[in-house]
Tab-separated table of C-alpha atoms in Angstrom:
chain	number	residue	atom	x	y	z
A	1	UNK	CA	-13.924	-6.016	-4.487
A	2	UNK	CA	-11.036	-8.093	-5.915
A	3	UNK	CA	-13.132	-11.202	-6.083
A	4	UNK	CA	-16.013	-9.373	-7.808
A	5	UNK	CA	-13.651	-8.029	-10.437
A	6	UNK	CA	-12.105	-11.414	-10.890
A	7	UNK	CA	-15.553	-12.979	-11.243
A	8	UNK	CA	-16.473	-10.564	-13.987
A	9	UNK	CA	-13.089	-10.876	-15.697
A	10	UNK	CA	-13.015	-14.750	-15.838
A	11	UNK	CA	-16.813	-15.142	-16.036
A	12	UNK	CA	-16.891	-17.444	-12.999
A	13	UNK	CA	-19.874	-17.219	-10.695
A	14	UNK	CA	-18.008	-19.089	-7.901
A	15	UNK	CA	-15.845	-16.018	-7.278
A	16	UNK	CA	-19.050	-13.916	-6.962
A	17	UNK	CA	-20.347	-16.319	-4.393
A	18	UNK	CA	-17.055	-16.159	-2.477
A	19	UNK	CA	-17.124	-12.337	-2.593
A	20	UNK	CA	-20.657	-12.299	-1.129
A	21	UNK	CA	-19.823	-14.770	1.569
A	22	UNK	CA	-16.678	-12.777	2.596
A	23	UNK	CA	-18.751	-9.536	2.626
A	24	UNK	CA	-21.057	-11.076	5.225
A	25	UNK	CA	-18.396	-12.903	7.325
A	26	UNK	CA	-15.801	-10.057	7.287
A	27	UNK	CA	-17.652	-7.585	9.568
A	28	UNK	CA	-18.731	-10.499	11.886
A	29	UNK	CA	-15.046	-11.503	12.172
A	30	UNK	CA	-14.072	-8.056	13.103
A	31	UNK	CA	-16.662	-8.056	15.919
A	32	UNK	CA	-15.422	-11.408	17.184
A	33	UNK	CA	-11.861	-10.193	17.140
A	34	UNK	CA	-12.752	-7.064	19.020
A	35	UNK	CA	-14.871	-8.935	21.614
A	36	UNK	CA	-12.627	-11.956	22.385
A	37	UNK	CA	-9.109	-11.013	21.376
A	38	UNK	CA	-9.165	-7.318	22.028
A	39	UNK	CA	-8.594	-7.756	25.727
A	40	UNK	CA	-10.383	-6.300	28.666
A	41	UNK	CA	-11.301	-2.721	29.131
A	42	UNK	CA	-9.048	-0.347	31.072
A	43	UNK	CA	-11.887	0.117	33.727
A	44	UNK	CA	-12.047	-3.609	34.346
A	45	UNK	CA	-8.279	-3.798	34.856
A	46	UNK	CA	-8.316	-0.851	37.274
A	47	UNK	CA	-11.181	-2.325	39.223
A	48	UNK	CA	-9.313	-5.634	39.593
A	49	UNK	CA	-6.129	-3.823	40.677
A	50	UNK	CA	-8.097	-1.825	43.230
A	51	UNK	CA	-9.454	-5.053	44.714
A	52	UNK	CA	-5.948	-6.450	45.107
A	53	UNK	CA	-5.985	-8.770	42.163
A	54	UNK	CA	-3.575	-8.710	39.416
A	55	UNK	CA	-1.524	-10.649	36.924
């Protein structure tokens, strides 16, 4: 939203392009974060502990 308002205020289309790219990449980045950096599920950790594995 900030970049769209900035693009309108300064009449620069490059800020509009940046806002549109960030609007597409933002949710994808959230999914990547949740998938790879969010850690394992509790069920997976309990299963590994039950099999005798652990950290």
